[in-house]
Amino acid sequence: MTPYRHPLGLSPQQHTLLIDAAKRHAAQLRREAISDAVAWTLSALQRGLSSAARRLRRRAKEASAAGLHAPEHSHSRALRPFAG
């Protein structure tokens, strides 16, 4: 019976080192992918919040120009707890 020969001609130690290096590299790629995904998500949230804030400011300015005030049940009342 012939002894086992690695297809790449590696010794068992070299094979183990190669597998370990591949696992470390894969883990690093996963960490980078997660980091990139988190950064993209945070950026998208920030853009969305900025856009929403611009819309709210524009609507408040338009309402103010028209002489309108926020209704009693609006969320803006929560920001003015001592308002009569």
Coordinates of N, CA, C and O in Angstrom, one line a residue:
M1 N 0.8 -1.2 0.0 CA 0.0 0.0 0.0 C 0.9 1.2 0.0 O 1.9 1.3 0.7
T2 N 0.5 2.2 -0.8 CA 1.3 3.5 -0.9 C 0.9 4.4 0.2 O -0.3 4.6 0.5
P3 N 1.9 5.1 0.7 CA 1.5 6.1 1.7 C 0.8 7.3 1.1 O 0.9 7.6 -0.1
Y4 N 0.0 8.0 1.9 CA -0.8 9.1 1.4 C 0.1 10.2 1.0 O 1.1 10.5 1.7
R5 N -0.2 10.8 -0.1 CA 0.6 11.9 -0.6 C -0.3 13.1 -0.9 O -1.4 13.0 -1.5
H6 N 0.0 14.2 -0.2 CA -0.9 15.4 -0.4 C -0.8 15.8 -1.8 O 0.2 15.8 -2.5
P7 N -2.0 16.3 -2.4 CA -2.1 16.7 -3.8 C -1.1 17.8 -4.1 O -0.6 17.9 -5.2
L8 N -0.8 18.7 -3.2 CA 0.1 19.8 -3.4 C 1.6 19.4 -3.0 O 2.4 20.3 -3.0
G9 N 1.7 18.2 -2.5 CA 3.1 17.8 -2.0 C 3.4 18.4 -0.6 O 4.6 18.5 -0.3
L10 N 2.4 18.8 0.2 CA 2.7 19.4 1.5 C 2.8 18.3 2.5 O 2.2 17.3 2.5
S11 N 3.7 18.6 3.5 CA 3.8 17.7 4.7 C 2.5 18.0 5.5 O 1.8 19.0 5.4
P12 N 2.2 17.1 6.5 CA 1.1 17.3 7.4 C 1.2 18.6 8.1 O 0.1 19.3 8.3
Q13 N 2.4 19.0 8.6 CA 2.5 20.3 9.3 C 2.2 21.5 8.3 O 1.6 22.4 8.7
Q14 N 2.8 21.4 7.1 CA 2.5 22.5 6.1 C 1.0 22.6 5.8 O 0.5 23.7 5.7
H15 N 0.4 21.4 5.7 CA -1.1 21.4 5.4 C -1.8 22.1 6.5 O -2.7 22.9 6.3
T16 N -1.5 21.8 7.8 CA -2.1 22.3 8.9 C -1.9 23.9 9.0 O -2.8 24.6 9.2
L17 N -0.7 24.3 8.7 CA -0.4 25.7 8.7 C -1.2 26.4 7.6 O -1.7 27.5 7.8
L18 N -1.3 25.8 6.4 CA -2.0 26.4 5.3 C -3.5 26.5 5.7 O -4.1 27.6 5.5
I19 N -4.1 25.5 6.3 CA -5.5 25.5 6.7 C -5.7 26.6 7.7 O -6.7 27.4 7.7
D20 N -4.8 26.7 8.7 CA -4.9 27.7 9.8 C -4.8 29.1 9.2 O -5.6 30.0 9.6
A21 N -3.9 29.3 8.2 CA -3.8 30.6 7.6 C -5.0 31.0 6.8 O -5.5 32.1 6.8
A22 N -5.6 30.0 6.1 CA -6.8 30.2 5.3 C -8.0 30.6 6.3 O -8.8 31.5 6.0
K23 N -8.1 29.9 7.4 CA -9.1 30.2 8.4 C -9.0 31.6 8.9 O -9.9 32.4 9.1
R24 N -7.7 32.0 9.3 CA -7.5 33.4 9.8 C -7.8 34.4 8.7 O -8.5 35.4 9.0
H25 N -7.5 34.1 7.5 CA -7.8 35.1 6.4 C -9.3 35.2 6.2 O -9.8 36.3 6.0
A26 N -10.0 34.1 6.2 CA -11.4 34.1 6.0 C -12.1 34.9 7.2 O -13.0 35.7 7.0
A27 N -11.6 34.7 8.4 CA -12.1 35.4 9.6 C -11.9 36.9 9.4 O -12.8 37.8 9.7
Q28 N -10.7 37.3 8.9 CA -10.4 38.7 8.7 C -11.3 39.3 7.6 O -11.8 40.4 7.7
L29 N -11.5 38.6 6.5 CA -12.4 39.0 5.5 C -13.9 39.2 6.0 O -14.5 40.2 5.7
R30 N -14.3 38.3 6.9 CA -15.6 38.4 7.5 C -15.7 39.7 8.3 O -16.7 40.4 8.3
R31 N -14.7 39.9 9.2 CA -14.7 41.1 10.0 C -14.7 42.4 9.2 O -15.4 43.3 9.5
E32 N -13.9 42.4 8.1 CA -13.9 43.6 7.2 C -15.3 43.7 6.5 O -15.8 44.9 6.4
A33 N -15.9 42.6 6.1 CA -17.2 42.7 5.5 C -18.3 43.2 6.5 O -19.1 44.1 6.1
I34 N -18.2 42.7 7.7 CA -19.1 43.2 8.7 C -18.9 44.7 9.0 O -19.8 45.5 9.1
S35 N -17.6 45.1 9.1 CA -17.3 46.5 9.4 C -17.8 47.4 8.3 O -18.4 48.4 8.5
D36 N -17.6 46.9 7.0 CA -18.1 47.7 5.9 C -19.6 47.8 5.9 O -20.2 48.9 5.6
A37 N -20.3 46.7 6.2 CA -21.7 46.7 6.2 C -22.3 47.6 7.3 O -23.2 48.4 7.1
V38 N -21.6 47.6 8.5 CA -22.0 48.5 9.5 C -21.8 49.9 9.1 O -22.7 50.8 9.4
A39 N -20.7 50.2 8.6 CA -20.4 51.6 8.2 C -21.4 52.1 7.1 O -21.9 53.2 7.2
W40 N -21.7 51.2 6.2 CA -22.7 51.6 5.1 C -24.0 51.8 5.7 O -24.7 52.8 5.4
T41 N -24.5 50.9 6.7 CA -25.8 51.1 7.3 C -25.8 52.4 8.1 O -26.8 53.1 8.0
L42 N -24.8 52.7 8.9 CA -24.8 53.9 9.7 C -24.8 55.1 8.8 O -25.5 56.1 9.1
S43 N -24.1 55.1 7.7 CA -24.1 56.2 6.7 C -25.5 56.4 6.1 O -26.0 57.5 6.0
A44 N -26.1 55.3 5.8 CA -27.5 55.3 5.2 C -28.5 55.9 6.2 O -29.3 56.7 5.9
L45 N -28.3 55.5 7.5 CA -29.2 56.0 8.5 C -28.9 57.5 8.7 O -29.9 58.3 8.9
Q46 N -27.7 57.9 8.7 CA -27.4 59.3 8.9 C -27.9 60.1 7.7 O -28.5 61.2 8.0
R47 N -27.8 59.6 6.5 CA -28.4 60.3 5.4 C -29.9 60.4 5.5 O -30.5 61.5 5.2
G48 N -30.5 59.3 5.9 CA -32.0 59.3 6.1 C -32.4 60.3 7.2 O -33.4 61.0 7.0
L49 N -31.7 60.3 8.3 CA -32.0 61.2 9.4 C -31.8 62.7 9.0 O -32.6 63.6 9.3
S50 N -30.7 62.9 8.2 CA -30.5 64.3 7.8 C -31.6 64.7 6.8 O -32.1 65.9 6.9
S51 N -32.0 63.9 6.0 CA -33.0 64.2 5.0 C -34.4 64.4 5.7 O -35.1 65.4 5.4
A52 N -34.7 63.6 6.7 CA -35.9 63.8 7.5 C -35.9 65.1 8.2 O -36.9 65.8 8.3
A53 N -34.7 65.4 8.8 CA -34.6 66.7 9.6 C -34.8 67.9 8.6 O -35.5 68.8 9.0
R54 N -34.2 67.8 7.4 CA -34.4 68.9 6.4 C -35.9 69.0 6.1 O -36.5 70.1 6.0
R55 N -36.6 67.9 5.9 CA -38.0 67.9 5.6 C -38.8 68.6 6.7 O -39.7 69.4 6.5
L56 N -38.5 68.1 8.0 CA -39.2 68.7 9.1 C -39.0 70.2 9.3 O -39.9 71.0 9.5
R57 N -37.7 70.6 9.1 CA -37.4 72.1 9.2 C -38.2 72.8 8.1 O -38.7 73.9 8.3
R58 N -38.2 72.3 6.9 CA -38.9 72.9 5.8 C -40.4 73.0 6.1 O -41.0 74.1 5.9
R59 N -41.0 72.0 6.6 CA -42.4 72.0 6.9 C -42.7 72.9 8.0 O -43.7 73.6 8.0
A60 N -41.8 73.0 9.0 CA -42.0 73.9 10.2 C -42.0 75.3 9.7 O -42.7 76.2 10.1
K61 N -41.0 75.6 8.8 CA -40.9 77.0 8.2 C -42.1 77.3 7.4 O -42.6 78.5 7.5
E62 N -42.6 76.4 6.6 CA -43.8 76.7 5.8 C -45.0 76.9 6.7 O -45.8 77.8 6.5
A63 N -45.1 76.1 7.8 CA -46.3 76.2 8.7 C -46.2 77.6 9.4 O -47.2 78.3 9.6
S64 N -45.0 77.9 9.8 CA -44.8 79.2 10.5 C -45.1 80.4 9.6 O -45.8 81.3 10.0
A65 N -44.7 80.3 8.3 CA -45.0 81.4 7.4 C -46.5 81.5 7.1 O -47.0 82.6 6.9
A66 N -47.2 80.3 7.2 CA -48.6 80.4 7.0 C -49.4 80.7 8.3 O -50.6 80.8 8.3
G67 N -48.7 80.9 9.4 CA -49.3 81.2 10.7 C -49.9 80.1 11.3 O -50.8 80.2 12.2
L68 N -49.5 78.8 11.0 CA -50.1 77.6 11.6 C -49.2 77.2 12.8 O -48.1 77.5 12.9
H69 N -49.9 76.6 13.8 CA -49.2 76.1 14.9 C -49.4 74.6 15.0 O -50.4 74.1 14.5
A70 N -48.5 74.0 15.7 CA -48.6 72.5 15.8 C -49.9 72.2 16.6 O -50.2 72.8 17.6
P71 N -50.6 71.2 16.2 CA -51.8 70.7 17.0 C -51.4 70.2 18.3 O -50.3 69.8 18.5
E72 N -52.4 70.2 19.2 CA -52.1 69.8 20.6 C -51.6 68.3 20.7 O -50.8 68.0 21.6
H73 N -52.0 67.5 19.8 CA -51.6 66.1 19.9 C -50.3 65.8 19.1 O -49.8 64.7 19.1
S74 N -49.6 66.8 18.6 CA -48.4 66.5 17.8 C -47.3 66.2 18.7 O -47.3 66.5 19.9
H75 N -46.3 65.6 18.2 CA -45.1 65.2 18.9 C -44.3 66.4 19.3 O -43.5 66.4 20.3
S76 N -44.4 67.5 18.6 CA -43.6 68.7 19.0 C -44.0 69.2 20.4 O -43.2 69.8 21.0
R77 N -45.2 68.9 20.8 CA -45.7 69.3 22.2 C -44.8 68.6 23.2 O -44.5 69.2 24.3
A78 N -44.3 67.4 23.0 CA -43.5 66.7 23.9 C -42.1 67.5 24.1 O -41.5 67.3 25.1
L79 N -41.8 68.2 23.1 CA -40.5 69.0 23.2 C -40.7 70.3 24.0 O -39.8 71.0 24.4
R80 N -42.0 70.7 24.3 CA -42.3 71.9 25.0 C -43.2 71.5 26.2 O -44.4 71.8 26.2
P81 N -42.7 70.8 27.2 CA -43.6 70.3 28.3 C -44.3 71.4 29.1 O -45.3 71.2 29.7
F82 N -43.8 72.7 29.1 CA -44.4 73.7 29.9 C -45.2 74.7 29.1 O -45.6 75.7 29.5
A83 N -45.4 74.3 27.8 CA -46.3 75.1 26.9 C -47.7 75.1 27.4 O -48.2 74.0 27.8
G84 N -48.4 76.2 27.3 CA -49.8 76.3 27.8 C -50.7 75.7 26.9 O -51.3 75.0 26.5

